[in-house]
Amino acid sequence: MNHSDSDVFSLPSVADTHEHDYHQLVVVLDGNTDFDIDSKGGRQMRSGSGCIVPSSEGHQFVGLGDNRILVVNLPVPPQKAITDEEYEVVSRLFDQAAYFELNPRLQVLASALSGELQQYPDDMLLARACGNTLLSAIRHQLGSQDVKTRGQQLDIEKLDQFIELNLSRRVQINQLANFCFLSVSQFHERFKERTGMTPHQYLIRKRLERAQLLLREGHTPVHVAEMCGFSSQSAMTSTFSQTLGITPLKYQKQFRGV
């Protein structure tokens, strides 16, 4: 990877140490990682966490099982893709090393940008644009962050956005709790108060709603199960039948008049 780009990849399970002459922003998209920055010490980072690594700041990192991170590199001095004035503003983010937690809106943004980068891995213009977007957005969050307000309100709309973006994967309840800056027990309690159902029931409903839509569009049940985050076609069939009283295949035939 060229150091002026943004990229999405997994950290290895063997610890590595290095330093470089460019600034680096790291955001954990999935799983857990360990980072140790010379001036800030070590910290385990999970989905929604990130760190700021100024140029030439030594750091060590390792992936803890399956993981996926988004990395944005800011060269020093700036390349022609960014003006001197823009670079002056963004580079202030790297005045010192730091760890941070993305707010829910930026977690959705990071997930969406990472999807674009993975869809078009050779598009350098897109990589720079995604990197600059995320850098600017995180700069605003860190500049006006009010930790006291975190977790005070459960934003169902933003939570829905996060779920929709990640529905093809095995979304865990602790991921949703982390997204809302709440413990699992607090999240479970507040979520049930707001929606009248448990987070697990809500996830199942979301999966079934998408499954019904995809079946109506003509996708095969096995493909639909994969796109909706079910562990298998049989698991989707069981959930579909128990909840809706009909198998996915019969539902599709019924809707399409086959």
Short mmCIF file of C-alpha atoms in Angstrom, two decimals:
data_model
loop_
_atom_site.label_atom_id
_atom_site.label_comp_id
_atom_site.label_asym_id
_atom_site.label_seq_id
_atom_site.Cartn_x
_atom_site.Cartn_y
_atom_site.Cartn_z
CA MET A 1 0.00 0.00 0.00
CA ASN A 2 1.31 3.42 -0.94
CA HIS A 3 1.55 5.58 2.16
CA SER A 4 -0.59 8.34 0.65
CA ASP A 5 -3.63 6.05 0.36
CA SER A 6 -6.48 4.80 2.52
CA ASP A 7 -6.97 1.08 2.86
CA VAL A 8 -8.96 -1.63 4.66
CA PHE A 9 -7.22 -4.78 5.88
CA SER A 10 -6.69 -7.12 8.84
CA LEU A 11 -3.84 -6.93 11.34
CA PRO A 12 -1.72 -10.08 11.70
CA SER A 13 -1.83 -12.24 14.82
CA VAL A 14 1.93 -11.72 15.29
CA ALA A 15 2.94 -8.41 16.89
CA ASP A 16 4.87 -5.95 14.72
CA THR A 17 6.63 -2.68 15.53
CA HIS A 18 7.41 0.17 13.16
CA GLU A 19 7.45 3.92 12.61
CA HIS A 20 7.08 6.02 9.48
CA ASP A 21 7.46 9.56 8.21
CA TYR A 22 3.74 10.16 7.63
CA HIS A 23 0.77 10.67 9.94
CA GLN A 24 -1.64 7.77 10.32
CA LEU A 25 -5.25 7.45 11.45
CA VAL A 26 -6.49 3.97 12.40
CA VAL A 27 -10.14 2.97 12.91
CA VAL A 28 -11.19 -0.54 13.97
CA LEU A 29 -14.18 -1.68 11.90
CA ASP A 30 -14.56 -5.23 13.23
CA GLY A 31 -12.97 -7.39 15.91
CA ASN A 32 -10.31 -6.48 18.43
CA THR A 33 -6.72 -5.26 18.17
CA ASP A 34 -3.92 -4.24 20.51
CA PHE A 35 -2.05 -0.97 19.88
CA ASP A 36 0.88 0.43 21.82
CA ILE A 37 1.96 3.97 20.92
CA ASP A 38 5.28 5.12 22.42
CA SER A 39 3.98 8.32 23.99
CA LYS A 40 0.50 7.04 24.99
CA GLY A 41 1.05 3.45 26.08
CA GLY A 42 -0.95 0.41 25.07
CA ARG A 43 -4.67 -0.08 24.64
CA GLN A 44 -6.96 -2.78 23.31
CA MET A 45 -9.15 -1.32 20.56
CA ARG A 46 -12.46 -2.76 19.43
CA SER A 47 -15.03 -1.91 16.77
CA GLY A 48 -15.61 1.85 16.77
CA SER A 49 -12.28 2.63 18.44
CA GLY A 50 -9.38 4.38 16.78
CA CYS A 51 -6.04 6.04 17.31
CA ILE A 52 -4.02 8.94 15.98
CA VAL A 53 -0.37 8.19 15.20
CA PRO A 54 1.77 11.25 14.37
CA SER A 55 4.68 10.80 11.97
CA SER A 56 7.76 9.06 13.39
CA GLU A 57 5.84 8.00 16.52
CA GLY A 58 6.86 4.40 17.18
CA HIS A 59 4.00 1.97 17.64
CA GLN A 60 3.33 -1.73 18.03
CA PHE A 61 0.20 -3.54 16.89
CA VAL A 62 -1.35 -7.00 16.72
CA GLY A 63 -4.71 -8.41 15.68
CA LEU A 64 -6.67 -10.39 18.27
CA GLY A 65 -8.43 -12.97 16.12
CA ASP A 66 -10.55 -11.90 13.15
CA ASN A 67 -10.35 -8.15 12.67
CA ARG A 68 -10.69 -5.43 10.07
CA ILE A 69 -9.27 -1.92 10.24
CA LEU A 70 -9.46 1.23 8.14
CA VAL A 71 -6.20 3.15 7.83
CA VAL A 72 -5.82 6.70 6.51
CA ASN A 73 -2.29 8.00 5.86
CA LEU A 74 -1.47 11.69 5.60
CA PRO A 75 1.92 12.32 3.97
CA VAL A 76 4.30 14.99 5.23
CA PRO A 77 4.52 17.36 3.39
CA PRO A 78 1.10 17.22 1.67
CA GLN A 79 0.66 15.95 -1.87
CA LYS A 80 -0.99 17.97 -4.62
CA ALA A 81 -4.37 16.35 -3.88
CA ILE A 82 -4.74 18.62 -0.84
CA THR A 83 -3.95 22.35 -0.60
CA ASP A 84 -1.50 23.78 1.91
CA GLU A 85 -4.39 25.47 3.74
CA GLU A 86 -6.37 22.23 3.95
CA TYR A 87 -3.31 20.35 5.11
CA GLU A 88 -2.64 22.91 7.83
CA VAL A 89 -6.15 22.38 9.24
CA VAL A 90 -6.19 18.56 9.04
CA SER A 91 -2.62 18.09 10.28
CA ARG A 92 -3.54 19.70 13.62
CA LEU A 93 -5.29 16.43 14.35
CA PHE A 94 -1.83 14.86 14.60
CA ASP A 95 -0.29 17.33 17.05
CA GLN A 96 -0.12 14.47 19.53
CA ALA A 97 -0.94 10.76 19.65
CA ALA A 98 -4.38 9.87 20.96
CA TYR A 99 -6.96 7.11 21.30
CA PHE A 100 -10.63 7.83 20.65
CA GLU A 101 -14.12 6.35 20.22
CA LEU A 102 -16.13 7.25 17.12
CA ASN A 103 -19.62 8.60 17.72
CA PRO A 104 -22.48 6.58 16.16
CA ARG A 105 -22.74 8.80 13.08
CA LEU A 106 -19.04 8.45 12.30
CA GLN A 107 -19.14 4.69 12.83
CA VAL A 108 -21.75 4.56 10.06
CA LEU A 109 -19.57 6.83 7.90
CA ALA A 110 -16.42 4.74 8.47
CA SER A 111 -18.30 1.55 7.62
CA ALA A 112 -19.71 3.08 4.43
CA LEU A 113 -16.34 4.46 3.30
CA SER A 114 -14.62 1.15 3.98
CA GLY A 115 -17.20 -0.57 1.80
CA GLU A 116 -16.40 1.78 -1.09
CA LEU A 117 -12.66 1.23 -0.66
CA GLN A 118 -13.10 -2.54 -0.74
CA GLN A 119 -15.40 -2.33 -3.76
CA TYR A 120 -12.88 -0.26 -5.75
CA PRO A 121 -9.44 -1.07 -4.26
CA ASP A 122 -7.47 0.32 -7.22
CA ASP A 123 -9.18 3.73 -7.37
CA MET A 124 -6.57 6.07 -5.85
CA LEU A 125 -8.80 9.13 -6.29
CA LEU A 126 -11.53 7.42 -4.26
CA ALA A 127 -8.99 6.35 -1.61
CA ARG A 128 -7.80 9.93 -1.14
CA ALA A 129 -11.36 11.29 -1.09
CA CYS A 130 -12.50 8.74 1.50
CA GLY A 131 -9.43 9.42 3.62
CA ASN A 132 -9.89 13.19 3.53
CA THR A 133 -13.60 12.83 4.37
CA LEU A 134 -12.93 10.66 7.41
CA LEU A 135 -10.05 12.85 8.62
CA SER A 136 -12.19 15.98 8.43
CA ALA A 137 -15.19 14.38 10.14
CA ILE A 138 -13.09 12.95 12.99
CA ARG A 139 -11.36 16.31 13.41
CA HIS A 140 -14.77 17.90 14.06
CA GLN A 141 -15.77 15.18 16.53
CA LEU A 142 -12.57 15.42 18.54
CA GLY A 143 -12.70 19.19 18.48
CA SER A 144 -16.19 19.40 19.95
CA GLN A 145 -16.51 16.14 21.83
CA ASP A 146 -18.76 16.14 24.88
CA VAL A 147 -18.21 12.83 26.63
CA LYS A 148 -20.93 13.50 29.22
CA THR A 149 -23.69 13.25 26.63
CA ARG A 150 -22.61 9.83 25.34
CA GLY A 151 -25.14 7.10 25.95
CA GLN A 152 -27.78 9.48 27.31
CA GLN A 153 -30.07 8.95 24.33
CA LEU A 154 -30.67 5.91 22.17
CA ASP A 155 -30.76 7.08 18.56
CA ILE A 156 -32.76 4.33 16.84
CA GLU A 157 -32.44 5.98 13.42
CA LYS A 158 -28.63 5.93 13.52
CA LEU A 159 -28.68 2.46 15.03
CA ASP A 160 -30.82 1.31 12.09
CA GLN A 161 -28.26 2.76 9.68
CA PHE A 162 -25.49 0.82 11.40
CA ILE A 163 -27.55 -2.40 11.34
CA GLU A 164 -28.44 -1.98 7.65
CA LEU A 165 -24.78 -1.48 6.73
CA ASN A 166 -23.70 -4.58 8.66
CA LEU A 167 -26.69 -6.89 8.27
CA SER A 168 -24.85 -9.30 5.97
CA ARG A 169 -22.46 -10.05 8.84
CA ARG A 170 -23.09 -11.64 12.24
CA VAL A 171 -24.02 -8.50 14.18
CA GLN A 172 -23.47 -9.07 17.90
CA ILE A 173 -25.48 -7.34 20.65
CA ASN A 174 -22.25 -6.10 22.27
CA GLN A 175 -21.40 -4.36 18.97
CA LEU A 176 -24.70 -2.48 19.10
CA ALA A 177 -24.11 -1.59 22.75
CA ASN A 178 -20.60 -0.31 21.92
CA PHE A 179 -22.07 1.69 19.04
CA CYS A 180 -24.34 3.47 21.56
CA PHE A 181 -21.59 3.86 24.19
CA LEU A 182 -23.56 1.70 26.64
CA SER A 183 -22.90 -1.48 28.55
CA VAL A 184 -24.76 -4.53 27.24
CA SER A 185 -27.18 -4.50 30.20
CA GLN A 186 -27.88 -0.75 29.86
CA PHE A 187 -28.37 -1.09 26.12
CA HIS A 188 -30.72 -4.05 26.51
CA GLU A 189 -32.84 -2.20 29.07
CA ARG A 190 -33.07 1.11 27.18
CA PHE A 191 -33.63 -0.60 23.84
CA LYS A 192 -36.58 -2.63 25.16
CA GLU A 193 -38.05 0.51 26.72
CA ARG A 194 -37.87 2.33 23.36
CA THR A 195 -38.94 -0.45 20.98
CA GLY A 196 -40.91 -2.93 23.06
CA MET A 197 -38.66 -5.80 21.94
CA THR A 198 -35.22 -7.14 22.75
CA PRO A 199 -32.24 -6.26 20.53
CA HIS A 200 -32.13 -9.90 19.39
CA GLN A 201 -35.79 -9.81 18.34
CA TYR A 202 -35.17 -6.51 16.54
CA LEU A 203 -32.22 -7.95 14.60
CA ILE A 204 -34.30 -10.95 13.54
CA ARG A 205 -37.06 -8.63 12.33
CA LYS A 206 -34.55 -6.59 10.30
CA ARG A 207 -33.07 -9.74 8.76
CA LEU A 208 -36.51 -11.06 7.83
CA GLU A 209 -37.59 -7.72 6.34
CA ARG A 210 -34.53 -7.69 4.08
CA ALA A 211 -34.98 -11.40 3.28
CA GLN A 212 -38.57 -10.80 2.16
CA LEU A 213 -37.47 -7.93 -0.07
CA LEU A 214 -34.67 -9.94 -1.68
CA LEU A 215 -36.91 -12.97 -2.21
CA ARG A 216 -39.47 -10.76 -3.94
CA GLU A 217 -36.68 -9.46 -6.18
CA GLY A 218 -35.95 -13.04 -7.26
CA HIS A 219 -32.74 -13.87 -5.38
CA THR A 220 -32.28 -17.53 -4.47
CA PRO A 221 -32.88 -18.49 -0.81
CA VAL A 222 -29.25 -19.54 -0.33
CA HIS A 223 -28.05 -16.17 -1.62
CA VAL A 224 -30.62 -14.33 0.50
CA ALA A 225 -29.47 -16.17 3.64
CA GLU A 226 -25.91 -15.02 2.98
CA MET A 227 -26.89 -11.41 2.29
CA CYS A 228 -29.04 -11.22 5.43
CA GLY A 229 -26.45 -12.56 7.84
CA PHE A 230 -28.06 -15.94 8.61
CA SER A 231 -25.57 -18.69 9.44
CA SER A 232 -27.06 -20.94 6.74
CA GLN A 233 -30.07 -21.36 4.45
CA SER A 234 -31.60 -23.86 6.91
CA ALA A 235 -31.25 -21.34 9.75
CA MET A 236 -33.08 -18.72 7.67
CA THR A 237 -35.78 -21.24 6.71
CA SER A 238 -36.35 -22.15 10.36
CA THR A 239 -36.59 -18.52 11.50
CA PHE A 240 -38.72 -17.55 8.49
CA SER A 241 -41.16 -20.43 9.06
CA GLN A 242 -41.46 -19.92 12.82
CA THR A 243 -42.04 -16.18 12.51
CA LEU A 244 -44.04 -15.86 9.29
CA GLY A 245 -45.60 -19.31 9.04
CA ILE A 246 -44.23 -20.02 5.56
CA THR A 247 -40.92 -21.18 4.11
CA PRO A 248 -38.79 -18.73 2.10
CA LEU A 249 -39.23 -20.76 -1.08
CA LYS A 250 -43.02 -20.91 -0.73
CA TYR A 251 -43.09 -17.19 0.06
CA GLN A 252 -41.11 -16.44 -3.09
CA LYS A 253 -43.29 -18.68 -5.28
CA GLN A 254 -46.45 -17.21 -3.75
CA PHE A 255 -45.31 -13.64 -4.36
CA ARG A 256 -44.05 -14.29 -7.89
CA GLY A 257 -47.09 -16.38 -8.83
CA VAL A 258 -45.03 -19.46 -9.69
#
